[in-house]
Tab-separated table of C-alpha atoms in Angstrom:
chain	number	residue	atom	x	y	z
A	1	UNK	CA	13.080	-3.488	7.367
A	2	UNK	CA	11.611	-1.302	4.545
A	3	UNK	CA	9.197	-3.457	3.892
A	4	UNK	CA	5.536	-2.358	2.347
A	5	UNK	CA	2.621	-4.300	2.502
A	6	UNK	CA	4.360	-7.099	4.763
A	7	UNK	CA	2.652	-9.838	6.845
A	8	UNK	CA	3.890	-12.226	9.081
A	9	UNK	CA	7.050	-12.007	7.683
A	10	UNK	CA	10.592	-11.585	9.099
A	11	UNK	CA	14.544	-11.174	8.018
A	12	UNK	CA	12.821	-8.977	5.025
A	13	UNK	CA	14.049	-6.454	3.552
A	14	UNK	CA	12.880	-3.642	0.620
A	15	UNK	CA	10.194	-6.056	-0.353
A	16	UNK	CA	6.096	-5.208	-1.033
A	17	UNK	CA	3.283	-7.733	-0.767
A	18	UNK	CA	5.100	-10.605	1.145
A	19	UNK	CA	3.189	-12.671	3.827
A	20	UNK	CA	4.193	-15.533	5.906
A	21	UNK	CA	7.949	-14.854	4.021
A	22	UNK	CA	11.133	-15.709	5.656
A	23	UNK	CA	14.508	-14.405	4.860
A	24	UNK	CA	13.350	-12.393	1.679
A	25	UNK	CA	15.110	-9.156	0.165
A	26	UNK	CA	13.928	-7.206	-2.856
A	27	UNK	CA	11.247	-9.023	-3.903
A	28	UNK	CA	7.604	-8.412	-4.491
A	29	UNK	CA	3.973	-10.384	-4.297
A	30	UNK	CA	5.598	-13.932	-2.636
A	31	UNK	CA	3.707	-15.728	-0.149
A	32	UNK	CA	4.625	-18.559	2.214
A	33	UNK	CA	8.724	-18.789	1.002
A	34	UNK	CA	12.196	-18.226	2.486
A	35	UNK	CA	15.585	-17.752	1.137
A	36	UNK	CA	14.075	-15.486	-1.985
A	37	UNK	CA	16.329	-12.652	-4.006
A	38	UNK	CA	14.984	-10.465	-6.303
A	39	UNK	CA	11.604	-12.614	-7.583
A	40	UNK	CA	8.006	-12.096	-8.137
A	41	UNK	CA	5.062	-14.185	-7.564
A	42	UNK	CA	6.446	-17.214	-5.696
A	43	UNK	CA	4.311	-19.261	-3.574
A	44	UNK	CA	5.690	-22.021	-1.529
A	45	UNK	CA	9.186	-21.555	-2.620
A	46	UNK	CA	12.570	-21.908	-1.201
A	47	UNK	CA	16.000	-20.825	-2.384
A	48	UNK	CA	15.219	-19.256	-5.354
A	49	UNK	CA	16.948	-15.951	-7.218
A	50	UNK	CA	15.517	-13.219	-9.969
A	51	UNK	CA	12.312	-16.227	-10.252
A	52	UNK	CA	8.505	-15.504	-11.354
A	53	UNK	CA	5.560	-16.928	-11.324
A	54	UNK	CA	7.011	-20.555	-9.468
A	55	UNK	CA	5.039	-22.184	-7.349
A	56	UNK	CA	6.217	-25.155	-4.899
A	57	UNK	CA	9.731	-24.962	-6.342
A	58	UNK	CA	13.262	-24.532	-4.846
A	59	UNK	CA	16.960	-23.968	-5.930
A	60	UNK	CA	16.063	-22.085	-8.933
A	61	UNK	CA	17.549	-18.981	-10.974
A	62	UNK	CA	15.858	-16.972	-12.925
A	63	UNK	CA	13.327	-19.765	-12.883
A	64	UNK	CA	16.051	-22.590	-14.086
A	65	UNK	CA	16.426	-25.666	-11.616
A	66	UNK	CA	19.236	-26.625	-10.156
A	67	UNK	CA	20.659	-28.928	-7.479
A	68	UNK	CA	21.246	-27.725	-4.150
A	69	UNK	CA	25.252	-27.868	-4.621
A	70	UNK	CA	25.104	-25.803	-7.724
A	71	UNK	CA	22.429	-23.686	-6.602
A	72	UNK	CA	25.097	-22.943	-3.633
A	73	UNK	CA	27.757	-22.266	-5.844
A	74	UNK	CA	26.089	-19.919	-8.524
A	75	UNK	CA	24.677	-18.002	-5.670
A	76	UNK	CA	28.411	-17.105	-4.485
A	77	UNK	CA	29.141	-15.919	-7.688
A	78	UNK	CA	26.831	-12.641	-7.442
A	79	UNK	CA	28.142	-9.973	-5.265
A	80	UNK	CA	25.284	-9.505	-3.113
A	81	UNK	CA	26.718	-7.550	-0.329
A	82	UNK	CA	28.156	-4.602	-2.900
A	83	UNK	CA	25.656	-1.833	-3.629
A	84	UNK	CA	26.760	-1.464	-7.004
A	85	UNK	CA	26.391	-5.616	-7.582
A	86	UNK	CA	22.272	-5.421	-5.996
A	87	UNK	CA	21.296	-2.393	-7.906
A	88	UNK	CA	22.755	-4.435	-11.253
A	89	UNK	CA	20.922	-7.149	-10.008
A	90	UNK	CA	17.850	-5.631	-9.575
A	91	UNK	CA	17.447	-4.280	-13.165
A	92	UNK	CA	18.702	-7.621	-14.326
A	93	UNK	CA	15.738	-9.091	-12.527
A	94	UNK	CA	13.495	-6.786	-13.491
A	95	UNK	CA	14.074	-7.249	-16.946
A	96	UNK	CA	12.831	-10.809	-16.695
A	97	UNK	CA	10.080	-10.357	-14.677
A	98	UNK	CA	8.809	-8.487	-17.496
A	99	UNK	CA	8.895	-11.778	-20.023
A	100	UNK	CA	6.265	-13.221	-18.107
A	101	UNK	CA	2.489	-12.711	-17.910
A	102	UNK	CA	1.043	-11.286	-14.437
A	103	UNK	CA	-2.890	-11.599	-13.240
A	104	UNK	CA	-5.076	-8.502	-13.960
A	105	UNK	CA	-5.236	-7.957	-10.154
A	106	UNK	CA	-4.001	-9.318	-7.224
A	107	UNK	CA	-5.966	-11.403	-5.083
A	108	UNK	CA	-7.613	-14.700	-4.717
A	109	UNK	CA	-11.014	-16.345	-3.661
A	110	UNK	CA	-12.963	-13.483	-4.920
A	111	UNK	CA	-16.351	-13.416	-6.491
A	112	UNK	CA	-17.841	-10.670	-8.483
A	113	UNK	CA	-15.325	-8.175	-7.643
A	114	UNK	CA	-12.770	-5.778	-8.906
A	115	UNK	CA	-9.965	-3.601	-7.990
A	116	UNK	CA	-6.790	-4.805	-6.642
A	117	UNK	CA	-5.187	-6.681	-3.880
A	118	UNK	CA	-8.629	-8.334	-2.746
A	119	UNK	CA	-9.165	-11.091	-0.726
A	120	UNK	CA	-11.592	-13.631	0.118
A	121	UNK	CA	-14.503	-11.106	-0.947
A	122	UNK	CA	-17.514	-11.087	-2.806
A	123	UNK	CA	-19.003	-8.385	-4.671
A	124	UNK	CA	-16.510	-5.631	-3.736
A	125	UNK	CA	-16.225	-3.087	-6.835
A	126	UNK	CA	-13.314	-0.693	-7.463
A	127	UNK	CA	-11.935	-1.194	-3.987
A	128	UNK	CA	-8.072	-2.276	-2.966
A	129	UNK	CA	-6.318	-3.779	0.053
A	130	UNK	CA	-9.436	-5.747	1.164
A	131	UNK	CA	-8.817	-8.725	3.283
A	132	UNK	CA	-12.690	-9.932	3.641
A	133	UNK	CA	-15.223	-7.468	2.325
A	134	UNK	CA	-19.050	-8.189	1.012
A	135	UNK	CA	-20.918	-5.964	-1.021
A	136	UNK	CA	-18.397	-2.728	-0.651
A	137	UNK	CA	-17.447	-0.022	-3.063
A	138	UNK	CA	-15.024	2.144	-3.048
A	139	UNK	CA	-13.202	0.977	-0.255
A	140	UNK	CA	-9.487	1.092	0.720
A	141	UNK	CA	-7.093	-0.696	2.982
A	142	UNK	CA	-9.733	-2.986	4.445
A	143	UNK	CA	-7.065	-5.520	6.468
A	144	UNK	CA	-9.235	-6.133	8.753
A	145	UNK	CA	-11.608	-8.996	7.848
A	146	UNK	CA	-15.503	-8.994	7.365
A	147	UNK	CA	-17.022	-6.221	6.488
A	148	UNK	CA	-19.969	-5.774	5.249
A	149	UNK	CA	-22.125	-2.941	2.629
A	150	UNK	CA	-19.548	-0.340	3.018
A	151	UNK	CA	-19.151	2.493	0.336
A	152	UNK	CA	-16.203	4.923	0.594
A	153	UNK	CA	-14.621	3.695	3.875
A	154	UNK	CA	-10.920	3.972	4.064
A	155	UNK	CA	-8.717	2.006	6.649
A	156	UNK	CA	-8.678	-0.379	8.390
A	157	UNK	CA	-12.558	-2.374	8.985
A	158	UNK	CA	-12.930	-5.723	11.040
A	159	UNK	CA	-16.132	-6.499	11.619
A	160	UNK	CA	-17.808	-3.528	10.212
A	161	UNK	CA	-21.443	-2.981	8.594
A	162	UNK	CA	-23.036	-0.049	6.838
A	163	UNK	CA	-20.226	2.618	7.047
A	164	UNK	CA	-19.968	5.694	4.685
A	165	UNK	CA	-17.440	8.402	4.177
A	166	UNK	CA	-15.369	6.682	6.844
A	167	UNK	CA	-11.674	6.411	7.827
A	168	UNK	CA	-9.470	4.806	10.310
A	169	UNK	CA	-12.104	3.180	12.291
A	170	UNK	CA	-13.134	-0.596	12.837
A	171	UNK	CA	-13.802	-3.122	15.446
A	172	UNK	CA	-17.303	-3.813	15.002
A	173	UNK	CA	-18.894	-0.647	14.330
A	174	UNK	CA	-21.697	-0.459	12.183
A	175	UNK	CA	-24.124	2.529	10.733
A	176	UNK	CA	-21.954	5.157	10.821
A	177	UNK	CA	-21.473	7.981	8.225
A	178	UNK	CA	-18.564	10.452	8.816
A	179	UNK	CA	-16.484	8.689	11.185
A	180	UNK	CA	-12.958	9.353	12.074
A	181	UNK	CA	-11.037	6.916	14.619
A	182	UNK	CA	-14.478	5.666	15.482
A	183	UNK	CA	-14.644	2.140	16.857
A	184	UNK	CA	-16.748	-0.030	18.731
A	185	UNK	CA	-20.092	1.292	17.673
A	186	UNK	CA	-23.088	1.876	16.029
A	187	UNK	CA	-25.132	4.903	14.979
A	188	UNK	CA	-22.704	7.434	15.042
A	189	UNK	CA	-22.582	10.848	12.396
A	190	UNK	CA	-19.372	13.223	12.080
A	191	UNK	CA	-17.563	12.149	15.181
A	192	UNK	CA	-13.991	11.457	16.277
A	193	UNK	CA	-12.501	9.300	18.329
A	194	UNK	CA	-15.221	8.021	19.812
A	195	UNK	CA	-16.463	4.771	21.208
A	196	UNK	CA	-20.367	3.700	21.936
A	197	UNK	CA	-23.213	4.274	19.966
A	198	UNK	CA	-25.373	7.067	19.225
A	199	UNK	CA	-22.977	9.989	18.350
A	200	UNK	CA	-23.666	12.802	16.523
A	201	UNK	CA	-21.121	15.441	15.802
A	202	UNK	CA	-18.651	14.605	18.601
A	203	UNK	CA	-14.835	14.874	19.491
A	204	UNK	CA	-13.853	11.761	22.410
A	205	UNK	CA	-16.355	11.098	23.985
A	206	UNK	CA	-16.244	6.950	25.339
A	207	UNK	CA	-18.195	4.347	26.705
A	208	UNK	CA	-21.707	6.745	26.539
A	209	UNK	CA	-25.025	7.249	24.687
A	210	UNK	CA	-27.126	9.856	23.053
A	211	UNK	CA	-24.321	12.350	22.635
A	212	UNK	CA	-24.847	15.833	20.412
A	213	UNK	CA	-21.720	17.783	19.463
A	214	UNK	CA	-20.201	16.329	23.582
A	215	UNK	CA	-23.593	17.046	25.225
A	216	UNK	CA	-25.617	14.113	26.907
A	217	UNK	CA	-29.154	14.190	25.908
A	218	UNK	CA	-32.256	11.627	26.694
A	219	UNK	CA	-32.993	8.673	24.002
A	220	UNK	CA	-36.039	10.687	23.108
A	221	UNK	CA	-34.704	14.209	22.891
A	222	UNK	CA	-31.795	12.614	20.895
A	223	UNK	CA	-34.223	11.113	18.144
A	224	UNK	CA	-35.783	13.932	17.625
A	225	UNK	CA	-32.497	16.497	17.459
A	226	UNK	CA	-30.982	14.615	14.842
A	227	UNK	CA	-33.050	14.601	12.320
A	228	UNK	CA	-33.616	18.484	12.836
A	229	UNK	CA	-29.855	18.898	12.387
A	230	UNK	CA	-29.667	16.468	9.117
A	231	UNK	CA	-32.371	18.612	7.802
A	232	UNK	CA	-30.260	21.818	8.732
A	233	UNK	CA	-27.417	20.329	6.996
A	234	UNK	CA	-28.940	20.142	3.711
A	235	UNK	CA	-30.916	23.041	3.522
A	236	UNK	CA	-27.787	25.440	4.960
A	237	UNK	CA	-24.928	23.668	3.311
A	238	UNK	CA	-21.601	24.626	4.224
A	239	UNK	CA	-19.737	26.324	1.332
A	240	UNK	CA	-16.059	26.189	1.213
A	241	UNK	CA	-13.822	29.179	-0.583
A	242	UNK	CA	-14.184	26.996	-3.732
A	243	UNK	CA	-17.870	27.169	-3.847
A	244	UNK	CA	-18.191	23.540	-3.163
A	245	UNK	CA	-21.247	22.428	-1.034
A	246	UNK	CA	-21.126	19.737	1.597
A	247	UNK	CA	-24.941	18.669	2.723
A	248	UNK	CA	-25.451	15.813	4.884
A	249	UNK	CA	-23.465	12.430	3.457
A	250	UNK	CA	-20.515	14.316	2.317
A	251	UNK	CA	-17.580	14.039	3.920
A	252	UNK	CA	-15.681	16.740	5.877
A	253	UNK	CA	-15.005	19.802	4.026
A	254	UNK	CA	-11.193	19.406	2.680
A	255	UNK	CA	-10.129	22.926	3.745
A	256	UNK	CA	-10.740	22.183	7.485
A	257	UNK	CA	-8.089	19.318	7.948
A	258	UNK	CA	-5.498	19.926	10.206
A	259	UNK	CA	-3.026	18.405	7.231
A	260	UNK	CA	-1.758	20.034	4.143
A	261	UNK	CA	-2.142	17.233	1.275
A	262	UNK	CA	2.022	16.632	0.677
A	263	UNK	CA	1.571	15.560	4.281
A	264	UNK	CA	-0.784	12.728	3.921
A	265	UNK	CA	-0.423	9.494	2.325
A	266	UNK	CA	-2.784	10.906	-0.236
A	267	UNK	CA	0.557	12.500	-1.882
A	268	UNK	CA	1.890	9.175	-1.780
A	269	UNK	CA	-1.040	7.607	-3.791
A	270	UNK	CA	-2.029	10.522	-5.942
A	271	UNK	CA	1.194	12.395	-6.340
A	272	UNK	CA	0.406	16.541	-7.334
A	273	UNK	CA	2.444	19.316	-7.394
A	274	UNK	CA	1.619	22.676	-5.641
A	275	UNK	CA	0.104	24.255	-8.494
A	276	UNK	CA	-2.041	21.412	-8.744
A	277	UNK	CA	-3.298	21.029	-5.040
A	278	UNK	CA	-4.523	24.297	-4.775
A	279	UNK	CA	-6.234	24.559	-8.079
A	280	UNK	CA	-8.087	21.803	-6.267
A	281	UNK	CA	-8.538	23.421	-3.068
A	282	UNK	CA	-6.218	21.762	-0.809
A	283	UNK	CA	-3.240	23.515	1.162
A	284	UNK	CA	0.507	22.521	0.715
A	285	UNK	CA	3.412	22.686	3.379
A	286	UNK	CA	6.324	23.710	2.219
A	287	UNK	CA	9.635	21.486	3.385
A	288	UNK	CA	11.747	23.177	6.218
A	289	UNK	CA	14.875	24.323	5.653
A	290	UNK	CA	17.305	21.599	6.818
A	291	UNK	CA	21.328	22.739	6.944
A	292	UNK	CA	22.671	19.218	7.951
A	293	UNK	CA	26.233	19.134	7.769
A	294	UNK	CA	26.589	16.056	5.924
A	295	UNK	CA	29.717	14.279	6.450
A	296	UNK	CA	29.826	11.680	3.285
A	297	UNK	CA	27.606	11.443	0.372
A	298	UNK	CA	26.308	8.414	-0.942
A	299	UNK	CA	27.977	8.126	-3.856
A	300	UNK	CA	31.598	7.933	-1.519
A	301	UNK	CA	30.213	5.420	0.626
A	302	UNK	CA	32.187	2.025	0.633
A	303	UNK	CA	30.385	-0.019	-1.817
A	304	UNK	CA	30.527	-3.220	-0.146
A	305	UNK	CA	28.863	-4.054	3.580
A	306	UNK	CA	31.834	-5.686	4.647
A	307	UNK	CA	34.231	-2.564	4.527
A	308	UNK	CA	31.739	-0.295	5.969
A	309	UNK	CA	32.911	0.533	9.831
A	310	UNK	CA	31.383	0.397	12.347
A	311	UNK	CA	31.274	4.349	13.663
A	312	UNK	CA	29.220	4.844	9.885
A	313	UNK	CA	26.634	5.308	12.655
A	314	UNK	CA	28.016	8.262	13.618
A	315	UNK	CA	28.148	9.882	9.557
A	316	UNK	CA	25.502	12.003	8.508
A	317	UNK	CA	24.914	10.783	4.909
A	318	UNK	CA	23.651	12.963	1.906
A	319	UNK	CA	20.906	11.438	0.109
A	320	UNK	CA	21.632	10.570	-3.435
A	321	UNK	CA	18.200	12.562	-4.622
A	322	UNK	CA	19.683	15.783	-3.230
A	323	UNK	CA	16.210	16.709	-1.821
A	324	UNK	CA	15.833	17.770	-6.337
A	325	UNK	CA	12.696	14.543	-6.340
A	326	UNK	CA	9.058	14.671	-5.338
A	327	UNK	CA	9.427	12.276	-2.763
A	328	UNK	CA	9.638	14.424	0.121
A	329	UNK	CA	13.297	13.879	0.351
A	330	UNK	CA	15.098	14.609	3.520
A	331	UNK	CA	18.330	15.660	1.638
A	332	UNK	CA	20.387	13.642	4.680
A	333	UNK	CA	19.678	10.211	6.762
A	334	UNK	CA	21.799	8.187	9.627
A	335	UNK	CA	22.167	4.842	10.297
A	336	UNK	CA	21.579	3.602	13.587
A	337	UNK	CA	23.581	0.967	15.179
A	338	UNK	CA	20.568	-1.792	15.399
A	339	UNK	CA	20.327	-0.990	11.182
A	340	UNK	CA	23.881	-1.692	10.558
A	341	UNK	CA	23.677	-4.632	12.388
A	342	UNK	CA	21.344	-6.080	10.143
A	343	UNK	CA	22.717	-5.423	7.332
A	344	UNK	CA	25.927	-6.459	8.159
A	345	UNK	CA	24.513	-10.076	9.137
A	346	UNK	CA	22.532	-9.995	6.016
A	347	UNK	CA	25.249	-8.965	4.096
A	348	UNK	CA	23.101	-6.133	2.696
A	349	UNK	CA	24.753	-3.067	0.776
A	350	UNK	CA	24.114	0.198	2.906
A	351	UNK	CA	21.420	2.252	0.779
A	352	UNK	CA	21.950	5.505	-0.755
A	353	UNK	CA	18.587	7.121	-0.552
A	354	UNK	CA	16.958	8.328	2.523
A	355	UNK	CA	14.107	6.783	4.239
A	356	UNK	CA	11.381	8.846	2.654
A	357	UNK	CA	12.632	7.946	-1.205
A	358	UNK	CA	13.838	4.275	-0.125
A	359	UNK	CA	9.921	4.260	0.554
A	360	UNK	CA	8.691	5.841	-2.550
A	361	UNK	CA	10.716	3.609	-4.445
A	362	UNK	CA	9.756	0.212	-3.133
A	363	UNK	CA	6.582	1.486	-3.221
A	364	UNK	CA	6.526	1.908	-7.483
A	365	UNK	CA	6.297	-2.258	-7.353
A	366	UNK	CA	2.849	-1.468	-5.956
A	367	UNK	CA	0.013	-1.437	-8.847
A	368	UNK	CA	-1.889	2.132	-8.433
A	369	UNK	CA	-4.899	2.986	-6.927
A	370	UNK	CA	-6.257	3.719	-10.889
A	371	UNK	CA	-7.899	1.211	-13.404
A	372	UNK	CA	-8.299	0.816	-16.925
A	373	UNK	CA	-10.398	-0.832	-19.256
A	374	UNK	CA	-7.947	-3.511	-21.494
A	375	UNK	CA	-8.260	-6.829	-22.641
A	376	UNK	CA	-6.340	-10.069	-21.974
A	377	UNK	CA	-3.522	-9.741	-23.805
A	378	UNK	CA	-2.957	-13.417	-24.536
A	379	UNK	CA	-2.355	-15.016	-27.581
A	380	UNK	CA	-1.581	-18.457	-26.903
A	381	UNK	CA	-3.923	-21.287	-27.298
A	382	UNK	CA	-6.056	-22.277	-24.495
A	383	UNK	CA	-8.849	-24.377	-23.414
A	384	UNK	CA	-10.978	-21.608	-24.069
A	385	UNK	CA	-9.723	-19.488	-26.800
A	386	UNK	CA	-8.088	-19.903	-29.826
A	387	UNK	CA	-5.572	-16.590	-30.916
A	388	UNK	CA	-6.109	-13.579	-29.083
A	389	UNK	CA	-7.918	-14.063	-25.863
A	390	UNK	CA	-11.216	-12.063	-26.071
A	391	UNK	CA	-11.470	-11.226	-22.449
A	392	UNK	CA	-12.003	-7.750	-20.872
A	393	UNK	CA	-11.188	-6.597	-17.366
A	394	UNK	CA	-10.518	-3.528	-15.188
A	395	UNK	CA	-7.484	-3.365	-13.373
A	396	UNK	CA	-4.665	-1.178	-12.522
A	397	UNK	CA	-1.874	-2.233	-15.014
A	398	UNK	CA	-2.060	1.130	-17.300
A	399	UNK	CA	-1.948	0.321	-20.910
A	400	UNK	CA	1.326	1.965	-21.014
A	401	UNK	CA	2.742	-0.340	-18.824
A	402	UNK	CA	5.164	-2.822	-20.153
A	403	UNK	CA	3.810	-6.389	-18.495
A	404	UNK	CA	2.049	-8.954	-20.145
A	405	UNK	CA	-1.036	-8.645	-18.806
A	406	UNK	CA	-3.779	-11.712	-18.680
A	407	UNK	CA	-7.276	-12.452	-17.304
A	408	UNK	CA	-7.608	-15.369	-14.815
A	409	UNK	CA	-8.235	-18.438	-17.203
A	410	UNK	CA	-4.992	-17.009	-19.093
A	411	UNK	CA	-3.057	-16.749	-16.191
A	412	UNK	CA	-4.004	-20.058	-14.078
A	413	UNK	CA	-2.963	-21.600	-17.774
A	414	UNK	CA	0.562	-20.558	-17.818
A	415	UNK	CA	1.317	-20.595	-13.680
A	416	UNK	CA	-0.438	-23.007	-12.644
């Protein structure tokens, strides 16, 4: 439960980046581990609290071994079921996390490639969340594996080759500029949820071929509409209120979406204000008016699990942000009765923000879809260097940033 960027996982809670993780609460880029508080970077691990960088180890606090029986012991010692005793805990943890070095980018068996959180790719450039791409650019929350010379193609792949200007579509598809919830096909221009090949400029239409904005046409008329209407599209160009011009290639027209931007994920990746969306041409939604009669506020609620009662599903709680934040706060939240339940038997603290900042929150352990030029900022000496490491990289830790920062060779050094 609030969990971002979770894979075969379970018993998780306010974690980001876990996969194959068991039993693992406020923690962030572990893989294959159970039993994990408030650690970074473990692989293979078991039983460890406030831990980085470990691999293959068990019974450990912040990173020192112990035995099992002391382990046991220590661990009773930190009040993990009081709100107050976590969020200590967490800044604790933090603060060591921070003496240790992290990789330039996530992600592993990777050739020629950069951005973030990639995976078993080769020559993907300034991409992130790729689980299996080749020759890509530009590309974003790839999870699904294999896909192939794709530039600007957002969510979610498998199988794909050749797609442009793309979102939300997948399963095999292949040659398609424009698409939007398009799967299962090839050939297709400007069309939404579709299915089949040869689409152009279509809204549902499944399981048929040679389509033109939903009419049917002949293989032979349709070959030679198309280009007429490509060559349409770039000598009339649409022009939005802005003045911008969208010929054929360019995605749809921003002013048209259904969506006002503080209603898309793109607010949670590239945060703006109103002032700043529509200086750059995209509407805003302002929040409703909620008058929730909240019955306790955070701040009053019991601090520890265990005296929290069990009609708290019946409360209307205030938020602790008050709705005054910029991440689309819903001033109040409940807590349903499956939710209590698992925090009770996880002996979890109840949280104080709503589910909207909860989210935002976690999701500030995520690196940003942004890079920067730096170099490795090791200083140790190495196989390969002597002093300051002379490496340079892109990735997404901003120079500002306070980790230690360090190219592969530096990093498979001190981890591994």
């Amino acid at each position: 439960m609030d969990m971002t960027m979770a894979e075969n996982t379970q018993l998780a809670y306010e974690s980001v980046n876990c996969n194959k993780c068991y039993q693992i609460y406020y923690s962030v880029d572990c893989e294959s581990s159970h039993d994990i508080w408030f650690s970074k970077n473990l692989v293979g691990c078991s039983n460890c609290f406030s831990c980085i960088n470990l691999r293959g180890q068990q019974y450990c606090i912040f990173n020192e071994k112990y035995s099992r029986e002391d382990y046991l012991k220590k661990l009773q010692k930190f009040n993990l079921g009081s709100y107050a005793g976590t969020q200590g805990i967490k800044k604790e943890a933090a603060g060591f996390w921070l003496k240790f070095p992290n990789k330039y980018m996530h992600g592993i068996q990777n050739l020629d490639s950069t951005g973030d959180y990639i995976y078993n790719s080769k020559y993907v450039k300034k991409s992130f969340v790729i689980a299996g791409g080749e020759y890509c650019k530009y590309c974003f929350l790839l999870i699904g594996k294999n896909n192939k010379e794709c530039y600007d193609f957002t969510q979610f792949g498998e199988n794909t080759e050749k797609v442009y200007e793309s979102l939300v579509s997948g399963n095999g598809i292949s040659n398609v500029i424009g698409g939007i919830v398009t799967l299962e096909g090839r050939n297709i221009r400007y069309s939404v949820d579709c299915r089949d090949s040869n689409r152009f400029g279509c809204v549902g239409i499944r399981d048929k071929k040679h389509y033109i904005f939903n009419k049917e046409y002949t293989k032979e008329e349709y070959e030679n509409l198309v280009p007429k209407i490509v060559e349409h599209m770039n000598s009339m160009p649409y022009i939005d209120k802005k003045g911008c011009q969208y010929v054929y290639g360019d995605f749809f027209p921003t002013e048209i979406s259904p969506y006002s931007y503080n209603e898309t994920t793109a607010q949670e990746f590239f945060p703006l204000t109103k002032q700043e969306a529509g200086e750059q041409g995209y509407s805003w939604k302002e929040p409703k008016e909620r008058n929730y009669k909240i019955t306790i506020e955070s701040e009053n609620l019991p601090d520890n699990i265990k005296d929290i009662p069990d009609d708290m599903v019946s409360a209307v709680i205030g938020c602790e942000h008050g709705g005054k934040c910029k991440e689309q706060c819903t001033i109040a939240f409940k807590i349903i009765e499956p939710e209590l339940q698992f925090y009770k038997s996880q002996n979890l603290p109840l949280p104080h923000l709503c589910p909207n900042c909860r989210h935002y929150q976690r999701v500030l352990n995520r690196n940003p879809n942004k890079f920067w030029h730096r170099q490795c900022m090791c200083d140790k000496k190495h196989v390969h260097h002597e002093g300051q490491c002379e490496v340079e990289f892109e990735t997404s830790y901003a120079p500002e940033r306070p980790e230690i920062v360090y190219c592969e060779k530096c990093y498979q050094q001190e981890v591994y």
